[in-house]
Amino acid sequence: MADALFLGLTVSVGSALAVLGALMIMAGIAHRRTPPLFSPDTEDHDAVLIFRDSTLVDCSDRGRQLLAAIRDQGVQTDTGASDSTALDRLLAYLAPHFPDLRAQLAKLAESGSLQLESTDDSGLTLKAQWRCGLAHLRISDTSADGVLVAMDRLSYKALHQELHNLRDVTRAAPILIWQSDEQGQILWANGAYIAALHDSGRTNQQALTWPLPELFADHDASGRLGVQFSDGQRWYSYQTADAGQMTLHFATPIDAAVQSEFARREMMQMLTRTFATLPIGLALFDADRRLQVFNPALVDLTGLDPFFLAARPDLGQMLYTLRELRMLPEPRDFGTWRDEIMKMEQAAASGSFSEEWHLDTGRIYHITATPQGDGTLAFFIQDITSEAGLMRGYKAEIETAQNILDLLPDGVAAFNLAGQAVFANAGYVQLWGSDPCTDLSDSGIEQAIRNWALRCDATVFWDQLAIFAANSDADGELTGTGTLKSGAAIALRAQRLVGGGVVVTFRHLAQQRGIPVAGLAHHQDRISRIDHAAPNDMRPDYMSAPQDARTKFRSVKHKGSRIRA
């Protein structure tokens, strides 16, 4: 009985263990048939990342290394390496290889799983699965042969150093650099671009969303971009470069150049308005001798068609047109005229061209040319017809007055405030035998007084005359007499001119009425300063003229005059 009970119990326990073992075997087989999407094998070389919405929950070692590698590729936020931006950085890295990746992942919760292969030659594959509200992402590199790439340590260090150098360059570059795909979405940008985004207020400074906003929405054909910031408008020079299926964009700040251009444009407008009001004709030619700038006075003076000038003719075309309009002096033959035109241009380029054109119409133009440092040439045309007429009238009046002074028997010499001789008539030259206006060695009134004293008998009058001439504040006049070495007696009169000059008049006393020649010796030492107490009958006739009747002599050369230039 006991043996039968023990045997039954043994059979029952054995059956139960067999059934339990069978169930465990079946469960193991079923488990091996439906493996999980991600193996917990620590030696797995795929990058595995698990996200809840945009927050990173967990990742494998390869996934952590991938995030660390792409963190320094320009996708930076103020929060640094926080988990909240890990998904944005990962998607920004994967977007060039998997087009429309965000839209595909947005449907992951509905489809449950997703498998994508890169459209380029990178060999990347992406497997995604939605499990219990979590997005599991596995990134594999199918192009890796044996997963690991053999490389010596020196090569690895060189590549690592080069990578850091390139990252430092792009991070510190003052120009804006960004990369976009075929759809125009920005996949990568350097620190200068992101800083410009923050300054423009188009993104949140605490976090960035990818793809980044477009800072330059409109690209004009000139390659110049203007963006409005809070501190004003900024200008950039825009360029692009192809990088496979991607496009690299470069924007260099050119605020200083644009401001300089605006200032130059405003200066040109101001100069143009100023030139428009000038009565002098202006024609500015560039280094190739083509007309660049002209003012309305040039049209009025020359009669040239404004449309012809606006077509920017060269200097030769402009001169030929002036010749056709009879606005140039006509030479005897055309060859001579052409040679003169060539000489004129050469002289103008050296800065020595200046002449007067006497036209057939009676008008007189003064033409000057001034070369500039950059090879440009400026011509100025001035109508001096009225000035030339006035000068001719003045010259005729001066010549007439000076011819009359030359006909006087008295010798007259004028000296300026500095004591230099400015005028001497024919009577003076005949009396003293020298012309101080033509004598280059003449040192002025002091030398003249010494010469007068040497040719006359000794008298204190010459010392008084030197004092009178040196004192420019002295008013009135000084008179006296002297005797030449030849025995002839002369009367002298010094008067102060307006401006501080001195005029000295000499007369032979033998020519004066009422004074016998034998009695001249009694007057040779007489020195007197004319004042109101001196009776008029004591003065010679020529000295009785009113004190206000003074002649102002002009220092202009004329026929028969002796004037210092």
XYZ file of C-alpha atoms in Angstrom:
565
model
C 0.000 0.000 0.000
C 2.742 2.364 0.940
C 4.769 1.403 -2.070
C 1.836 2.015 -4.360
C 1.242 5.434 -2.790
C 4.902 6.415 -3.142
C 4.949 5.233 -6.733
C 1.833 7.252 -7.582
C 3.247 10.343 -5.950
C 6.467 9.967 -7.894
C 4.602 9.577 -11.158
C 2.489 12.672 -10.431
C 5.474 14.880 -9.572
C 7.372 13.658 -12.589
C 4.444 14.422 -14.858
C 4.113 17.911 -13.407
C 7.808 18.611 -13.896
C 7.645 17.326 -17.446
C 4.716 19.581 -18.233
C 6.472 22.562 -16.624
C 9.672 21.873 -18.576
C 7.707 21.603 -21.799
C 6.042 24.929 -21.125
C 9.360 26.591 -20.428
C 10.883 25.189 -23.607
C 7.927 26.368 -25.647
C 8.149 29.839 -24.070
C 11.844 30.005 -24.903
C 11.215 28.992 -28.484
C 8.491 31.603 -28.811
C 10.767 34.209 -27.278
C 13.509 33.430 -29.770
C 11.043 33.639 -32.650
C 9.960 37.244 -31.721
C 13.139 38.959 -30.565
C 12.906 42.533 -29.369
C 13.730 45.312 -31.791
C 16.847 46.352 -29.869
C 19.267 43.862 -28.449
C 20.703 44.690 -25.034
C 24.059 43.432 -26.255
C 26.634 45.946 -25.045
C 28.861 45.154 -28.003
C 26.209 46.228 -30.509
C 27.814 48.758 -32.882
C 24.517 50.425 -33.843
C 23.461 53.692 -32.237
C 20.293 53.096 -30.217
C 18.303 55.997 -28.771
C 14.957 55.980 -26.945
C 12.819 59.142 -26.769
C 9.630 60.096 -25.008
C 8.326 62.891 -27.221
C 11.465 65.063 -27.629
C 13.146 63.974 -24.381
C 15.963 61.438 -24.488
C 15.156 58.569 -22.107
C 18.048 56.206 -22.738
C 20.690 55.422 -25.334
C 23.465 52.945 -26.030
C 27.144 53.766 -25.888
C 27.218 54.293 -29.654
C 24.196 56.552 -29.429
C 25.858 58.612 -26.709
C 28.991 58.918 -28.844
C 26.891 59.982 -31.833
C 25.188 62.739 -29.854
C 28.526 63.935 -28.516
C 29.945 64.046 -32.041
C 27.102 66.009 -33.598
C 26.843 68.390 -30.627
C 29.880 70.369 -31.886
C 28.750 70.652 -35.490
C 27.288 74.129 -35.046
C 23.918 73.078 -33.602
C 24.248 74.885 -30.279
C 21.710 76.428 -27.948
C 21.971 78.437 -24.799
C 21.151 75.320 -22.810
C 24.216 73.523 -24.154
C 23.923 69.708 -24.216
C 20.577 69.364 -22.467
C 18.385 66.366 -23.376
C 15.624 68.637 -24.612
C 17.619 69.424 -27.750
C 19.085 65.946 -28.390
C 16.278 64.995 -30.795
C 16.688 68.280 -32.732
C 20.413 67.721 -33.098
C 19.891 64.101 -34.153
C 17.247 64.970 -36.747
C 19.406 67.828 -38.070
C 22.235 65.328 -38.544
C 20.008 62.715 -40.222
C 17.971 65.073 -42.416
C 20.546 65.248 -45.297
C 20.541 61.427 -45.489
C 16.798 60.808 -44.991
C 14.591 63.349 -46.766
C 11.283 64.172 -45.091
C 12.406 62.411 -41.923
C 10.290 64.489 -39.575
C 7.113 63.735 -41.473
C 7.905 60.007 -41.420
C 8.570 59.983 -37.672
C 5.377 61.922 -37.017
C 3.449 58.844 -38.265
C 5.447 56.382 -36.143
C 2.785 56.140 -33.437
C 0.203 55.088 -36.040
C 2.344 52.725 -38.096
C 4.168 51.195 -35.120
C 7.445 50.635 -36.962
C 9.482 52.268 -39.673
C 12.589 51.381 -41.646
C 14.405 53.892 -43.909
C 17.527 53.749 -46.010
C 19.616 56.809 -46.879
C 19.165 58.277 -50.351
C 22.860 59.133 -50.672
C 25.922 56.900 -50.602
C 26.410 57.142 -46.833
C 25.056 53.590 -46.270
C 23.001 54.596 -43.210
C 19.779 52.855 -42.243
C 17.223 53.923 -39.691
C 14.861 51.559 -37.876
C 12.165 53.008 -35.629
C 9.509 51.350 -33.457
C 6.784 52.692 -31.220
C 6.592 50.724 -27.972
C 4.683 51.728 -24.852
C 4.698 55.425 -25.757
C 8.411 55.443 -26.487
C 10.162 55.952 -29.842
C 13.023 53.501 -30.273
C 15.527 54.541 -32.954
C 18.337 52.370 -34.255
C 20.912 53.872 -36.643
C 23.151 51.460 -38.533
C 26.016 51.970 -40.942
C 25.807 49.231 -43.572
C 28.876 50.484 -45.411
C 31.181 49.704 -42.472
C 33.254 46.614 -43.264
C 33.690 44.774 -40.018
C 32.279 47.862 -38.241
C 35.698 49.074 -37.127
C 38.118 50.983 -39.360
C 41.778 50.259 -38.795
C 43.855 53.456 -38.319
C 47.169 54.171 -36.660
C 47.128 56.529 -33.711
C 49.106 59.299 -35.425
C 46.583 59.430 -38.278
C 43.741 59.428 -35.809
C 45.270 62.337 -33.902
C 45.826 64.266 -37.125
C 42.211 63.757 -38.219
C 40.972 64.618 -34.757
C 43.057 67.817 -34.696
C 41.887 68.808 -38.159
C 38.279 68.256 -37.135
C 38.710 70.496 -34.096
C 40.434 73.160 -36.194
C 37.597 73.184 -38.723
C 35.022 73.404 -35.962
C 36.898 76.263 -34.314
C 37.151 78.109 -37.624
C 33.458 77.821 -38.433
C 32.492 78.665 -34.859
C 34.669 81.813 -34.708
C 34.189 82.938 -38.318
C 32.765 86.506 -38.458
C 30.811 85.670 -41.607
C 27.486 83.855 -41.614
C 27.694 80.273 -42.956
C 24.821 77.838 -43.302
C 23.869 74.728 -45.292
C 20.560 73.908 -46.907
C 19.119 70.882 -48.693
C 17.373 70.685 -52.047
C 14.122 71.851 -50.479
C 15.844 74.942 -49.057
C 15.649 73.810 -45.424
C 18.615 74.842 -43.293
C 20.352 71.762 -41.914
C 23.479 73.345 -40.409
C 24.647 76.824 -39.428
C 27.639 78.311 -37.663
C 27.620 80.443 -34.541
C 27.547 83.759 -36.420
C 24.332 82.778 -38.218
C 22.646 81.654 -34.996
C 23.760 84.868 -33.249
C 22.241 86.860 -36.101
C 19.017 84.888 -35.682
C 18.916 85.820 -32.004
C 19.582 89.497 -32.798
C 16.848 89.552 -35.403
C 14.302 88.174 -32.926
C 13.195 85.378 -35.292
C 13.911 82.547 -32.851
C 13.778 81.796 -29.172
C 17.162 82.321 -27.535
C 16.550 79.494 -25.058
C 16.021 76.757 -27.654
C 16.346 76.273 -31.386
C 14.012 74.247 -33.568
C 15.204 72.556 -36.714
C 15.190 73.313 -39.511
C 16.337 76.824 -38.615
C 14.379 79.864 -39.785
C 15.534 81.535 -42.996
C 17.286 84.791 -42.111
C 17.593 85.989 -45.717
C 14.250 85.351 -47.300
C 14.886 87.343 -50.485
C 18.154 87.117 -52.391
C 18.558 89.919 -54.908
C 20.546 89.483 -58.113
C 23.356 91.775 -56.993
C 24.330 89.418 -54.162
C 23.651 92.095 -51.543
C 21.319 91.264 -48.683
C 19.713 93.654 -46.242
C 18.167 92.448 -42.976
C 16.302 94.577 -40.473
C 17.524 94.176 -36.894
C 16.493 95.878 -33.695
C 19.479 98.264 -33.967
C 18.868 99.060 -37.629
C 19.420 97.501 -41.013
C 22.494 95.366 -41.629
C 23.983 94.606 -45.024
C 25.695 91.434 -46.213
C 27.459 90.238 -49.352
C 25.852 86.930 -50.313
C 27.497 83.958 -52.103
C 26.705 80.255 -52.543
C 28.686 77.080 -53.284
C 27.540 73.585 -54.208
C 28.403 70.775 -51.785
C 26.982 67.618 -53.382
C 23.242 67.663 -52.940
C 23.580 70.393 -50.345
C 24.204 74.113 -50.836
C 26.568 76.196 -48.734
C 25.671 79.837 -48.144
C 28.049 82.637 -47.115
C 27.034 86.126 -45.980
C 29.825 88.631 -45.249
C 28.951 91.811 -43.291
C 29.515 94.900 -45.465
C 27.965 97.606 -43.315
C 31.085 99.811 -43.504
C 31.267 99.496 -47.295
C 27.569 100.272 -47.731
C 27.780 103.276 -45.427
C 30.824 104.503 -47.325
C 28.956 104.056 -50.599
C 25.934 105.947 -49.258
C 28.221 108.749 -48.021
C 29.972 108.890 -51.395
C 26.632 108.992 -53.173
C 25.421 111.827 -50.967
C 28.705 113.657 -51.539
C 28.336 113.202 -55.297
C 24.797 114.546 -55.144
C 25.968 117.552 -53.151
C 28.821 118.179 -55.586
C 26.438 117.772 -58.520
C 24.090 120.378 -57.065
C 27.069 122.664 -56.453
C 28.437 122.174 -59.972
C 25.003 122.871 -61.419
C 25.087 126.418 -60.019
C 28.625 127.243 -61.143
C 28.973 129.755 -64.008
C 32.155 127.946 -65.090
C 31.800 124.987 -67.439
C 33.152 121.718 -66.004
C 34.046 118.539 -67.895
C 35.598 115.651 -65.961
C 37.238 112.824 -67.945
C 38.342 109.470 -66.531
C 41.710 107.782 -67.098
C 40.501 106.557 -70.513
C 39.579 110.163 -71.412
C 35.850 109.513 -71.493
C 33.500 112.153 -70.148
C 32.066 111.240 -66.750
C 30.754 114.472 -65.220
C 29.594 117.760 -66.742
C 27.488 120.658 -65.506
C 24.805 122.794 -67.217
C 27.236 125.711 -67.646
C 29.241 123.577 -70.099
C 26.152 123.226 -72.277
C 25.392 126.945 -72.073
C 28.930 128.009 -72.943
C 29.681 125.519 -75.712
C 26.267 124.772 -77.193
C 26.882 121.026 -76.995
C 23.847 118.747 -76.995
C 23.165 117.385 -73.479
C 22.286 113.992 -74.949
C 25.641 113.934 -76.722
C 27.402 114.657 -73.416
C 25.273 112.088 -71.577
C 26.558 109.433 -74.025
C 30.016 109.928 -72.456
C 32.096 110.837 -75.495
C 35.876 110.818 -75.291
C 37.979 113.961 -75.310
C 38.714 113.778 -79.030
C 35.036 113.437 -79.978
C 34.123 116.368 -77.774
C 36.796 118.617 -79.293
C 35.826 117.655 -82.854
C 32.218 118.497 -82.061
C 33.300 121.873 -80.619
C 35.213 122.527 -83.834
C 32.104 121.803 -85.888
C 30.173 124.254 -83.712
C 32.938 126.848 -84.293
C 33.623 126.979 -80.568
C 37.380 126.450 -81.059
C 39.995 128.824 -82.498
C 40.360 127.812 -86.132
C 43.993 127.269 -87.274
C 45.209 127.578 -90.830
C 45.026 123.856 -91.622
C 43.490 120.746 -90.084
C 46.838 119.009 -89.496
C 48.064 121.877 -87.374
C 44.836 121.863 -85.420
C 45.094 118.109 -84.789
C 48.677 118.493 -83.556
C 47.591 121.271 -81.247
C 44.851 119.034 -79.827
C 47.401 116.314 -79.070
C 49.723 118.813 -77.438
C 46.819 120.199 -75.446
C 45.968 116.767 -74.014
C 49.602 116.056 -73.162
C 49.984 119.451 -71.511
C 46.739 118.976 -69.588
C 47.904 115.595 -68.286
C 51.057 117.229 -66.926
C 49.076 120.048 -65.308
C 50.493 122.864 -67.454
C 47.602 123.629 -69.803
C 46.044 127.077 -69.647
C 45.136 129.286 -72.582
C 42.564 131.698 -73.941
C 40.360 130.951 -76.922
C 39.424 133.992 -78.999
C 36.395 132.896 -80.979
C 35.070 134.328 -84.217
C 31.994 135.564 -82.378
C 34.147 137.907 -80.280
C 33.808 135.895 -77.132
C 36.895 134.948 -75.151
C 37.097 131.698 -73.178
C 39.760 130.885 -70.589
C 40.490 127.138 -70.692
C 42.378 125.323 -67.948
C 42.973 121.629 -67.311
C 43.879 120.028 -64.000
C 45.068 116.399 -63.753
C 43.991 114.302 -60.769
C 45.900 111.635 -58.875
C 43.930 108.705 -60.318
C 44.575 109.696 -63.936
C 41.369 111.673 -64.412
C 41.381 115.072 -66.103
C 39.201 118.097 -65.324
C 38.599 120.855 -67.883
C 37.257 124.267 -66.863
C 35.787 126.704 -69.387
C 35.217 130.295 -68.241
C 33.760 133.138 -70.261
C 36.051 136.126 -69.678
C 34.724 138.340 -72.472
C 33.470 141.052 -70.122
C 36.545 140.852 -67.908
C 38.820 141.117 -70.929
C 36.907 144.200 -72.108
C 37.231 145.809 -68.707
C 40.933 145.003 -68.604
C 41.445 146.522 -72.024
C 39.620 149.669 -70.879
C 41.638 149.861 -67.669
C 44.856 149.268 -69.564
C 44.040 152.032 -72.026
C 43.276 154.454 -69.185
C 46.467 153.520 -67.345
C 48.556 153.870 -70.477
C 47.050 157.274 -71.177
C 47.714 158.490 -67.633
C 51.230 157.175 -67.618
C 51.990 158.637 -71.043
C 50.906 161.991 -69.664
C 53.220 161.532 -66.661
C 56.060 160.694 -69.032
C 55.472 163.996 -70.847
C 55.845 166.007 -67.628
C 59.199 167.810 -67.226
C 59.261 166.812 -63.563
C 60.779 163.564 -62.417
C 58.362 161.389 -60.447
C 59.128 158.143 -58.553
C 56.735 156.154 -56.359
C 57.608 153.621 -53.684
C 55.283 151.201 -51.900
C 54.954 150.631 -48.154
C 57.871 148.172 -48.219
C 60.066 150.786 -49.876
C 60.254 149.113 -53.300
C 60.075 151.309 -56.394
C 56.806 150.788 -58.259
C 56.870 153.664 -60.756
C 59.329 156.062 -62.377
C 58.507 158.341 -65.292
C 60.745 159.482 -68.151
C 61.658 162.745 -66.365
C 63.048 160.810 -63.411
C 65.144 158.546 -65.639
C 66.462 161.547 -67.549
C 67.326 163.394 -64.319
C 69.040 160.578 -62.437
C 70.158 158.352 -65.290
C 68.684 155.127 -63.859
C 65.363 153.305 -63.732
C 64.718 151.639 -60.312
C 61.774 149.667 -61.744
C 63.922 147.791 -64.251
C 67.040 147.512 -62.101
C 66.970 144.048 -60.498
C 69.666 145.082 -58.025
C 67.649 148.016 -56.729
C 66.971 147.671 -52.997
C 64.304 150.360 -52.651
C 63.925 153.899 -51.428
C 66.939 153.728 -49.088
C 69.260 153.016 -52.000
C 67.518 155.697 -54.061
C 68.072 158.320 -51.337
C 71.764 157.395 -51.138
C 72.088 157.732 -54.909
C 70.365 161.128 -54.824
C 72.614 162.339 -52.011
C 75.777 161.186 -53.785
C 74.886 163.156 -56.902
C 74.041 166.332 -54.967
C 75.885 168.647 -52.628
C 75.757 167.687 -48.971
C 72.585 168.693 -47.135
C 70.622 167.442 -44.141
C 67.508 167.183 -46.255
C 68.374 163.635 -47.310
C 68.444 162.457 -43.686
C 65.082 164.069 -43.080
C 63.724 162.411 -46.221
C 64.949 158.970 -45.057
C 63.225 159.470 -41.689
C 60.026 160.615 -43.421
C 60.030 157.575 -45.757
C 60.712 155.108 -42.913
C 57.876 156.473 -40.752
C 54.756 155.106 -42.433
C 52.525 156.854 -39.873
C 53.804 160.302 -40.834
C 51.218 162.467 -42.607
C 51.608 165.531 -44.791
C 54.532 166.167 -47.050
C 58.180 167.170 -46.972
C 59.782 169.765 -49.328
C 63.283 170.996 -49.884
C 65.907 171.991 -52.427
C 69.256 170.642 -53.484
C 72.073 171.265 -55.908
C 73.391 168.629 -58.291
C 77.133 168.165 -58.704
C 76.699 169.738 -62.122
C 75.465 172.931 -60.430
C 71.802 172.638 -61.363
C 69.348 173.346 -58.586
C 66.315 171.128 -58.025
C 63.274 171.287 -55.822
C 62.065 168.102 -54.086
C 58.675 167.190 -52.707
C 57.815 163.934 -50.823
C 54.172 163.028 -50.187
C 52.537 160.138 -48.363
C 50.238 157.977 -50.518
C 47.151 156.082 -49.474
C 48.344 152.755 -48.129
C 51.632 154.073 -46.700
C 53.645 154.530 -49.904
C 55.737 157.585 -50.824
C 55.915 159.587 -54.058
C 58.877 161.936 -54.644
C 58.773 164.731 -57.243
C 61.862 166.494 -58.672
C 61.890 169.812 -60.647
C 64.666 171.962 -62.048
C 64.322 175.340 -60.339
C 65.556 177.134 -63.449
C 62.212 176.321 -64.967
C 60.219 178.063 -62.206
C 59.046 181.620 -62.620
C 60.156 184.431 -60.278
C 63.295 182.746 -58.920
C 66.583 183.879 -60.504
C 69.187 181.218 -61.016
C 71.859 183.327 -59.246
C 69.810 183.326 -56.049
C 69.343 179.591 -55.855
C 72.286 179.159 -53.497
C 70.292 180.846 -50.747
C 67.669 178.066 -50.951
C 69.802 174.928 -51.169
C 69.810 174.315 -47.410
C 66.192 175.263 -46.810
C 64.162 172.430 -45.215
C 60.539 173.023 -44.452
C 57.493 170.915 -43.644
C 54.411 172.397 -45.293
C 51.660 173.219 -42.829
C 48.728 175.643 -42.598
C 50.979 178.526 -41.455
C 53.153 178.545 -44.563
C 51.996 181.150 -47.080
C 51.125 179.843 -50.506
C 53.226 182.462 -52.281
C 56.342 180.922 -50.680
C 55.759 177.603 -52.496
C 56.685 176.803 -56.068
C 53.802 176.788 -58.497
C 53.729 172.999 -58.868
C 53.645 172.567 -55.079
C 50.538 174.708 -54.674
C 48.239 171.958 -55.755
C 45.722 170.771 -53.152
C 46.931 167.974 -50.927
C 44.011 165.726 -51.937
C 44.924 165.849 -55.608
C 47.042 162.699 -55.591
C 47.469 160.184 -58.356
C 47.362 156.471 -57.649
C 49.742 154.665 -59.967
C 49.012 151.121 -61.098
C 51.757 148.560 -61.452
C 50.873 147.507 -65.015
C 53.400 147.603 -67.827
C 52.650 149.834 -70.785
C 54.491 151.455 -73.647
C 56.903 154.094 -72.361
C 56.389 153.432 -68.635
C 58.925 152.321 -66.076
C 57.095 150.252 -63.502
C 58.363 147.415 -61.382
C 56.335 144.297 -62.111
